[in-house]
Short mmCIF file of C-alpha atoms in Angstrom, two decimals:
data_model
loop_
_atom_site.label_atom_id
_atom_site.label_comp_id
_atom_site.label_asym_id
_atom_site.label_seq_id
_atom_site.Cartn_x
_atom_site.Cartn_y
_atom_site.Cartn_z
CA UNK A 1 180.88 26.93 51.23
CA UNK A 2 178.82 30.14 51.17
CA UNK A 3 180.66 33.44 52.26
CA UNK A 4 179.18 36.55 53.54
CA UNK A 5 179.01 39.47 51.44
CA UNK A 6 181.57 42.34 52.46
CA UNK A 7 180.79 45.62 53.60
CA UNK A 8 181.29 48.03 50.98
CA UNK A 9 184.31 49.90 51.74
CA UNK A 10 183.22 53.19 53.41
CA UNK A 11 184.09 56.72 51.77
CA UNK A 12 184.57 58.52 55.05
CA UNK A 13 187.74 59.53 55.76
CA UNK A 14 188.74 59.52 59.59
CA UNK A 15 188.79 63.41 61.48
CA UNK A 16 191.48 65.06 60.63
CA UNK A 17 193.14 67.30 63.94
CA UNK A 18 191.38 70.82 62.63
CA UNK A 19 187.75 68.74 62.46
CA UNK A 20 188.55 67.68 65.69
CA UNK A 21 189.40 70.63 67.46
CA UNK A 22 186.98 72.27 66.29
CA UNK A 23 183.88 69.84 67.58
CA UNK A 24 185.76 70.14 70.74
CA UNK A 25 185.32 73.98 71.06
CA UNK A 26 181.69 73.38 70.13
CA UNK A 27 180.72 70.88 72.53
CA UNK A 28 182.31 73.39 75.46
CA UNK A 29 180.81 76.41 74.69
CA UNK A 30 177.19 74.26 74.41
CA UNK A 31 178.73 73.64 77.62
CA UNK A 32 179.59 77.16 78.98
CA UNK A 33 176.04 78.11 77.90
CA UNK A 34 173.87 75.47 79.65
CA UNK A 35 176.55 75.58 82.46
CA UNK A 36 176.22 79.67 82.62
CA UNK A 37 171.69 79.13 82.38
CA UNK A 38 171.26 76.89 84.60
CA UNK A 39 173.08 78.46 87.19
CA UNK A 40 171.06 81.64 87.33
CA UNK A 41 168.80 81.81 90.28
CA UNK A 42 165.12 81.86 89.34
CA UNK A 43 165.61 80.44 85.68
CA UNK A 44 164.47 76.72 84.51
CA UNK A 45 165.27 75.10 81.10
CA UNK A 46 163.00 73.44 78.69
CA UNK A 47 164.05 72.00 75.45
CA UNK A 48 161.02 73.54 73.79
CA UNK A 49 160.50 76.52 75.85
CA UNK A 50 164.38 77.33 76.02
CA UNK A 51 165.04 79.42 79.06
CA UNK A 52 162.51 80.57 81.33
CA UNK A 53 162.18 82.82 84.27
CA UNK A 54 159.90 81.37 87.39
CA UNK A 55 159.02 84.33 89.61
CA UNK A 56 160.53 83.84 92.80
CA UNK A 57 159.20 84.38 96.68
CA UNK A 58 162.19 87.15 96.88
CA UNK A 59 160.65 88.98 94.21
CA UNK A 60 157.58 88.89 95.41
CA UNK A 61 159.13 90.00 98.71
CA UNK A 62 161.15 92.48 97.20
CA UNK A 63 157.96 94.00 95.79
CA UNK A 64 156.51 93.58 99.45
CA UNK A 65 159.30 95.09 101.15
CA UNK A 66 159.06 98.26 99.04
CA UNK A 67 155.82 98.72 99.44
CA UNK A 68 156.29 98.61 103.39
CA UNK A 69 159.35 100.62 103.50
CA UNK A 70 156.57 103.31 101.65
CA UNK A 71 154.27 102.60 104.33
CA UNK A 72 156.57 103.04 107.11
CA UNK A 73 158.27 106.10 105.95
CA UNK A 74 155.29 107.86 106.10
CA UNK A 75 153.70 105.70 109.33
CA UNK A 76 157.32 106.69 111.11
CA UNK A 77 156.25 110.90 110.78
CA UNK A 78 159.27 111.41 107.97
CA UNK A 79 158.90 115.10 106.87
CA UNK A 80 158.75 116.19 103.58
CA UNK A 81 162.38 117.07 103.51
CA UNK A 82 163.69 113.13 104.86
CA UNK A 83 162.17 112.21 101.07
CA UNK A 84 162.80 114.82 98.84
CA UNK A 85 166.14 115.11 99.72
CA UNK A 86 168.70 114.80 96.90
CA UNK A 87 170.95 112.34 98.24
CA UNK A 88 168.22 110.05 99.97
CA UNK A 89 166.99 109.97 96.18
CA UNK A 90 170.09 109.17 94.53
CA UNK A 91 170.69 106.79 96.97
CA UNK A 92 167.46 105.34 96.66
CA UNK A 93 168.23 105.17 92.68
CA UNK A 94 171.66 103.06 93.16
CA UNK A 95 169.54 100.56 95.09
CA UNK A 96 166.80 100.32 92.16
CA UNK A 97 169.09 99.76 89.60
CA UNK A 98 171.93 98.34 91.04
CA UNK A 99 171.64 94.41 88.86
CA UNK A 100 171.91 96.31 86.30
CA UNK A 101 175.82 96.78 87.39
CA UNK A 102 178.46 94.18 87.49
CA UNK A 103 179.33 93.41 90.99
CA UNK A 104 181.70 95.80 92.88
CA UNK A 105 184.10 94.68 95.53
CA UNK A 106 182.64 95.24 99.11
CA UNK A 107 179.46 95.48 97.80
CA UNK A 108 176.20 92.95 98.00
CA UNK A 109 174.56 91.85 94.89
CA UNK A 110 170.86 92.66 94.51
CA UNK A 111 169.33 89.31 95.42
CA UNK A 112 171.26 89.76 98.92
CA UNK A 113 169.88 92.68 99.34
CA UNK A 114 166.82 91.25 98.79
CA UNK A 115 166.93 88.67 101.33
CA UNK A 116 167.55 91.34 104.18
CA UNK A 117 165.15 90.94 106.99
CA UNK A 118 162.28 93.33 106.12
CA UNK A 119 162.55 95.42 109.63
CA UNK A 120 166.36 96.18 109.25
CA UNK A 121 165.45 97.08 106.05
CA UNK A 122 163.19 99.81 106.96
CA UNK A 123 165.41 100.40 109.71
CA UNK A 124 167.83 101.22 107.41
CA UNK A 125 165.91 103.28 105.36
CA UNK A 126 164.58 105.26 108.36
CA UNK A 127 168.53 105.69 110.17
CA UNK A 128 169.93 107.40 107.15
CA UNK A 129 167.28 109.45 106.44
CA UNK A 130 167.01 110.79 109.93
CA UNK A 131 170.66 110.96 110.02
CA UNK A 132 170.73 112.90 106.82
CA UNK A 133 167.68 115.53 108.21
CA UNK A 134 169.08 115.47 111.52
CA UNK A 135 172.63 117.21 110.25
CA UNK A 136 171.07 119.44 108.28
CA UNK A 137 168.88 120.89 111.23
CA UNK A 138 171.73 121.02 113.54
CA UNK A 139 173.18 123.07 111.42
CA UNK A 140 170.19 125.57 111.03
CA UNK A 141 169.81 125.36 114.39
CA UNK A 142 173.13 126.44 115.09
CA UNK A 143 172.79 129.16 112.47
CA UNK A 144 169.56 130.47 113.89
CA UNK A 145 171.33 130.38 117.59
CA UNK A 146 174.15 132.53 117.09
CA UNK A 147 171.67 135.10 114.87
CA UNK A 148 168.87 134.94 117.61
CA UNK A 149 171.87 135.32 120.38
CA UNK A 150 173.62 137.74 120.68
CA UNK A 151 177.63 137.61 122.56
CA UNK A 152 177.05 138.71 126.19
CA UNK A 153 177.41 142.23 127.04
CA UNK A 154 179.03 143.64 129.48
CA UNK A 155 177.17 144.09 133.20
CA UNK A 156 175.26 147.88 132.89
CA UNK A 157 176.81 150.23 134.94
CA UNK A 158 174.75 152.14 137.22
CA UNK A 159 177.22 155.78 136.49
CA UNK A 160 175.45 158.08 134.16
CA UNK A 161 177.69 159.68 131.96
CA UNK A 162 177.29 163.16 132.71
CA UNK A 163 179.29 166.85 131.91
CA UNK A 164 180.40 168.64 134.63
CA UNK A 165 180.27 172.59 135.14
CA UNK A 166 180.48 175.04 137.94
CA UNK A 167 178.62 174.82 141.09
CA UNK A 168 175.01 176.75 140.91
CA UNK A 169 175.52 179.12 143.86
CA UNK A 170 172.67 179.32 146.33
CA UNK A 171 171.89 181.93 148.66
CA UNK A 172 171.13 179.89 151.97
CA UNK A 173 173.42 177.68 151.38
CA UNK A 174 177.35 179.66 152.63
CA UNK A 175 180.80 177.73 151.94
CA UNK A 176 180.62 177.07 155.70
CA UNK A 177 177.27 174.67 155.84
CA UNK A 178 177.54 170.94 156.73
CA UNK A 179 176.02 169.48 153.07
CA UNK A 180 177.28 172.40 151.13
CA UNK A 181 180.14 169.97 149.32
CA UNK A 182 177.38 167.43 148.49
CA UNK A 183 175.28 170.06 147.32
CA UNK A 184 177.71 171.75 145.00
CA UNK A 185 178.90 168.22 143.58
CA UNK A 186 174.94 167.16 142.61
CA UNK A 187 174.39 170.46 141.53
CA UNK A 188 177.67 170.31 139.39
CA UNK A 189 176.11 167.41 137.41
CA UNK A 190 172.80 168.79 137.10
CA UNK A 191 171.79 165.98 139.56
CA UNK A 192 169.57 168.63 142.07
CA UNK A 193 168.58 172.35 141.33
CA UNK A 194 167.29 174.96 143.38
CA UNK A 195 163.88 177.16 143.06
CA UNK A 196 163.74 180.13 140.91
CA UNK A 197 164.63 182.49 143.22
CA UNK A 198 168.31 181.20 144.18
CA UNK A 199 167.28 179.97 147.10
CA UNK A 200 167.85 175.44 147.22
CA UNK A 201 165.91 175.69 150.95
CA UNK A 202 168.14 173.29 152.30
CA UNK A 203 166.69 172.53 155.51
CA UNK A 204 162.58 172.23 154.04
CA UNK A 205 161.44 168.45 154.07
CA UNK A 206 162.03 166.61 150.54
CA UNK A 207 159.16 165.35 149.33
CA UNK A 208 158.33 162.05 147.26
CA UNK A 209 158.13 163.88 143.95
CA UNK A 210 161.31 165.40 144.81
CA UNK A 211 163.07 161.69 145.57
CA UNK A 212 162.16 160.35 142.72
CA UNK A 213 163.30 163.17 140.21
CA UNK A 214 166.68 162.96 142.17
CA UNK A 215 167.32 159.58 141.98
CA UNK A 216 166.22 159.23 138.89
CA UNK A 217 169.12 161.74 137.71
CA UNK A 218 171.33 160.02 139.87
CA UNK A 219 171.14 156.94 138.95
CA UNK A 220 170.70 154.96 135.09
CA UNK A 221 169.34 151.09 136.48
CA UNK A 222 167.28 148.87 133.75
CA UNK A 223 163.74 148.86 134.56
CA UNK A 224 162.27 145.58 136.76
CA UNK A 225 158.95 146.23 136.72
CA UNK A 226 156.07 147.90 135.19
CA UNK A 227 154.95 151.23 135.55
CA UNK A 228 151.78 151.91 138.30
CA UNK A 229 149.00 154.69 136.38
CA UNK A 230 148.35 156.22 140.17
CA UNK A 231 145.48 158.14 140.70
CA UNK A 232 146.97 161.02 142.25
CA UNK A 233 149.88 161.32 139.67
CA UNK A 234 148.43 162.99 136.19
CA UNK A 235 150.00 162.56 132.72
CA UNK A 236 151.07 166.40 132.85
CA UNK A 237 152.03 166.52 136.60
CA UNK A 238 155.74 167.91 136.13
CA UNK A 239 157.51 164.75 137.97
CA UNK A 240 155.25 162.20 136.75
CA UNK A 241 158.09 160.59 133.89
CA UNK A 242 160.00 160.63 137.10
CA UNK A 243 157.95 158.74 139.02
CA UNK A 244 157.35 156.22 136.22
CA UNK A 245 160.76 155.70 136.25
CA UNK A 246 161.66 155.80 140.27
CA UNK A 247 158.94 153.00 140.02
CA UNK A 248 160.22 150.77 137.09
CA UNK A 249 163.70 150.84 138.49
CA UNK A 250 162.40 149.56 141.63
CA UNK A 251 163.43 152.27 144.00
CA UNK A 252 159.87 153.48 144.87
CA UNK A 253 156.31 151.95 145.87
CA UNK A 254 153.00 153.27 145.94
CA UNK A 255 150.77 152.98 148.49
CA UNK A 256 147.97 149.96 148.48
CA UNK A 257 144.93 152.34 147.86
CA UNK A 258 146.49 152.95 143.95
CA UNK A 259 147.93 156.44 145.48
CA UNK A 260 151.97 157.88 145.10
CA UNK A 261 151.43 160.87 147.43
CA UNK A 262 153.93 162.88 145.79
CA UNK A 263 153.80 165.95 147.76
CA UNK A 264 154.08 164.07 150.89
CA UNK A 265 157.40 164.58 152.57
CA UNK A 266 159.69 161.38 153.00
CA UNK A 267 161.04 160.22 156.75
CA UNK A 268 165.28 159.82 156.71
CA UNK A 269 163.96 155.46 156.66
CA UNK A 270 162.31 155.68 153.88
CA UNK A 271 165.29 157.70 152.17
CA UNK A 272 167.97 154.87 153.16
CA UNK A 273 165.43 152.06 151.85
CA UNK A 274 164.55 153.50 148.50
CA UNK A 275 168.32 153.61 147.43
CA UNK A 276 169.05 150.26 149.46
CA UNK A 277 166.14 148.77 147.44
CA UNK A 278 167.02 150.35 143.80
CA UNK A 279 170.70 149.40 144.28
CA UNK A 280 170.25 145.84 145.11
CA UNK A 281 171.68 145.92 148.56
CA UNK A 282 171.53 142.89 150.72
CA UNK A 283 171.59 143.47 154.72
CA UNK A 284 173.95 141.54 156.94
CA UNK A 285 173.65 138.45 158.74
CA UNK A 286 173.97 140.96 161.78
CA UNK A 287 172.03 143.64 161.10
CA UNK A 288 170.53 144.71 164.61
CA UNK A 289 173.52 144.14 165.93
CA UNK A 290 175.24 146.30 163.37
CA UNK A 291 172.68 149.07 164.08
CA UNK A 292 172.96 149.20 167.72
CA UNK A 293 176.84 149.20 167.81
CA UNK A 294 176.21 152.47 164.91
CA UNK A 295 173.67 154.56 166.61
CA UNK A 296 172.06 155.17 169.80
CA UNK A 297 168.51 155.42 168.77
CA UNK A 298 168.77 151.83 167.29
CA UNK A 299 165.46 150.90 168.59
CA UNK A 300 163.64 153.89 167.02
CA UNK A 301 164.08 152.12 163.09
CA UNK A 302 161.16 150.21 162.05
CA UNK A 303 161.29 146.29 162.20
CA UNK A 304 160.77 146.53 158.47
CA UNK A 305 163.55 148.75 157.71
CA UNK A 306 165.84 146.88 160.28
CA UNK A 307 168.16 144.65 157.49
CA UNK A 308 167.98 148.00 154.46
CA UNK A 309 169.24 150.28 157.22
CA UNK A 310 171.79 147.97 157.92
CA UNK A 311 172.94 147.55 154.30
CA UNK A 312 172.69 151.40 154.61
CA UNK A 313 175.19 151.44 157.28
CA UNK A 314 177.65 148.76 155.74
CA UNK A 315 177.83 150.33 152.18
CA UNK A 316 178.66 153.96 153.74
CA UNK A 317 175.39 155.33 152.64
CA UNK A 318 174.73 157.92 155.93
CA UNK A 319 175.38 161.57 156.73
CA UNK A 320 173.77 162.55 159.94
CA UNK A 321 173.97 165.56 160.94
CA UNK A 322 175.10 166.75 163.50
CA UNK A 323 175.32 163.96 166.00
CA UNK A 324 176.65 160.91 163.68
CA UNK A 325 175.34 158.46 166.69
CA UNK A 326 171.27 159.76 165.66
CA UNK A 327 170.50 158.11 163.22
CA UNK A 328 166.86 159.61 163.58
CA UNK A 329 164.99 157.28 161.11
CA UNK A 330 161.62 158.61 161.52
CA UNK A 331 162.43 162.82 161.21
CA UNK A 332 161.51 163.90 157.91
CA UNK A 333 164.08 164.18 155.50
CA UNK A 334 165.82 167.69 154.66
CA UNK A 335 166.65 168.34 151.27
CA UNK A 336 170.27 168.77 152.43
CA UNK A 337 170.23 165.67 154.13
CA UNK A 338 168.83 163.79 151.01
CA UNK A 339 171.86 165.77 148.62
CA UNK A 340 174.44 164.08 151.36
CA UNK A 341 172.73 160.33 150.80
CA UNK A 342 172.39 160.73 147.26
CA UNK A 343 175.72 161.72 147.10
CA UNK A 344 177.37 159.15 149.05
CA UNK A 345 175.29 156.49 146.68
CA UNK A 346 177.02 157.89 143.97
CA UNK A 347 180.63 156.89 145.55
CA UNK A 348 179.37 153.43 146.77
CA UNK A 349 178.89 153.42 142.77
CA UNK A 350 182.35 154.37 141.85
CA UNK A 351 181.39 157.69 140.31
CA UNK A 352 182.36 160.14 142.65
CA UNK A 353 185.24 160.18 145.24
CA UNK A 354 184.52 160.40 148.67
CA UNK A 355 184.20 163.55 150.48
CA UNK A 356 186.45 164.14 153.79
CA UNK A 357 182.95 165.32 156.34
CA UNK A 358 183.00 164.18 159.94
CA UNK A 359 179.21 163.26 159.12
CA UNK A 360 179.83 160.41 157.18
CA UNK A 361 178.91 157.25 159.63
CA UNK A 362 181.55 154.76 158.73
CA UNK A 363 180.72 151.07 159.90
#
């Protein structure tokens, strides 16, 4: 009977718990590691190669992408200031670099990013940087508007600021004549004067030279037009700044052949319409009407001057003398007669008080 040979007792001892434990641990962090490579997008393993990383289509996208958002920023007309501004860099910067970050709460990780449709990309791109240049030009906009603008200032008054002194005393004109209060009130306020000889010639025909220096005295208006070089007017003739100004101011014309006619004398019409015009008067929506209930001679006043002489009429512009019911449009205009307009301008103005004559024509 033949027996097998036994095994030679073996000298290995059987794990103790430490040995144990310890291959454990081993075998799960092999575990944790392979677990923890394989699991990262765009990586392979190879037991000779170890880990690798395959290029992926979103990084090649990515690299796209950036390269179109380039394009488009400067396809879309972004200024200058949309990329070099500081917080469009910075922001640009966080974007670049942001795997190299662990991820933050409320925020998308890089390959996310990544995977955003191209055109909302570059629409996103484009929205904040607008946004960004947009505030900032408001803002110099609004600067520059209230430099360039200034607060509104209060409507110009048409009352010159003027001292008052003593009457200049004329010889033809006594304490008993019809204008003599008018006259002594312009004269007052160095509005009128009279000729070198004393004399103010009350009843001589005012002529166009004269107007204009008087209402140009009378009156401080802004300038609506420009000035007319007129052919008969030289630099050194002594009214001509006056008639400049009479013009600007809108309450005198020329005539069409380039001519001012200063020395011509100025019908009572004419009178009414310069100061209706320079004032800004409007007529009434029953101006003929107004006219013929006002003054006999109605019919006599041009068609023309029909709606100026009844703005006339309504602001309490007229002094006729001595019949208040001839308005005589077409006589030529004394220089007392003119003093008594002029004058009652002045308190349709609210500079001077009115003056208790029967020759005022009230409406």
């Amino acid at each position: 009977m033949s027996h097998s040979p036994q095994e030679p007792p073996s000298n290995r001892s059987p794990l103790d718990f430490d040995e144990l434990l310890a291959v454990v641990i081993s075998l799960l962090t092999v575990g944790l590691i392979l677990l923890f490579g394989l699991s990262r997008r765009g990586t392979r393993f190879s037991l000779t190669e170890g880990f690798q990383t395959r290029p992926s289509a979103e990084a090649d996208r990515a690299d796209g992408s950036s390269g179109l958002r380039e394009s488009n920023m400067s396809d879309q007309g972004l200024s200058d200031r949309n990329i070099e501004d500081p917080t469009a860099v910075r922001g640009a910067q966080r974007d670049r670099s942001f795997g190299l970050f662990a991820p933050q709460p409320g925020l998308r990780s890089q390959s996310d990013l990544l995977e955003l449709d191209e055109a909302e990309a570059n629409r996103r791109v484009l929205r904040e940087g607008t946004a960004q240049h947009d505030s900032v030009v408001t803002r110099a906009d609004d600067d520059i508007t209230a430099e360039r603008t200034p607060p509104p200032l209060p409507a110009q008054s048409n009352v010159v600021e003027r001292e008052v002194s003593d009457p200049l005393e004329f010889s033809d004109v006594p304490a008993g004549f019809w204008a003599a209060p008018f006259i002594d009130r312009l004269s007052s306020r160095q509005i009128i004067s009279g000729f070198t000889n004393g004399t103010f010639r009350p009843d001589q025909p005012v002529t166009r030279a004269e107007l204009a220096t008087q209402l140009t005295s009378a009156f401080s208006m802004p300038s609506r037009q420009q000035a007319i070089a007129f052919s008969d007017v030289p630099i050194d003739y002594w009214a001509a700044s006056k008639i400049d100004q009479a013009v600007k101011t809108g309450f005198m014309k020329g005539y069409p052949d380039g001519e001012f006619q200063p020395q011509q004398s100025v019908p009572r019409v004419q009178v009414l319409a310069a100061i209706v015009s320079g004032l800004g008067l409007e007529a009434p929506a029953d101006a003929r009407e107004a006219l013929a209930s006002a003054f006999s001679d109605a019919d006599s006043i041009p068609d023309w001057a029909v709606g100026q002489m009844a703005a006339a009429l309504e602001a309490g512009l007229i002094a006729n003398y001595p019949d208040t019911s001839l308005l005589e449009p077409n006589q030529d205009a004394s220089r007392a007669e003119v003093a008594a307009i002029v004058d009652r301008a002045l308190v349709y103005s609210g500079e001077l008080e009115s003056i208790d004559s029967p020759y005022i024509v009230t409406p």
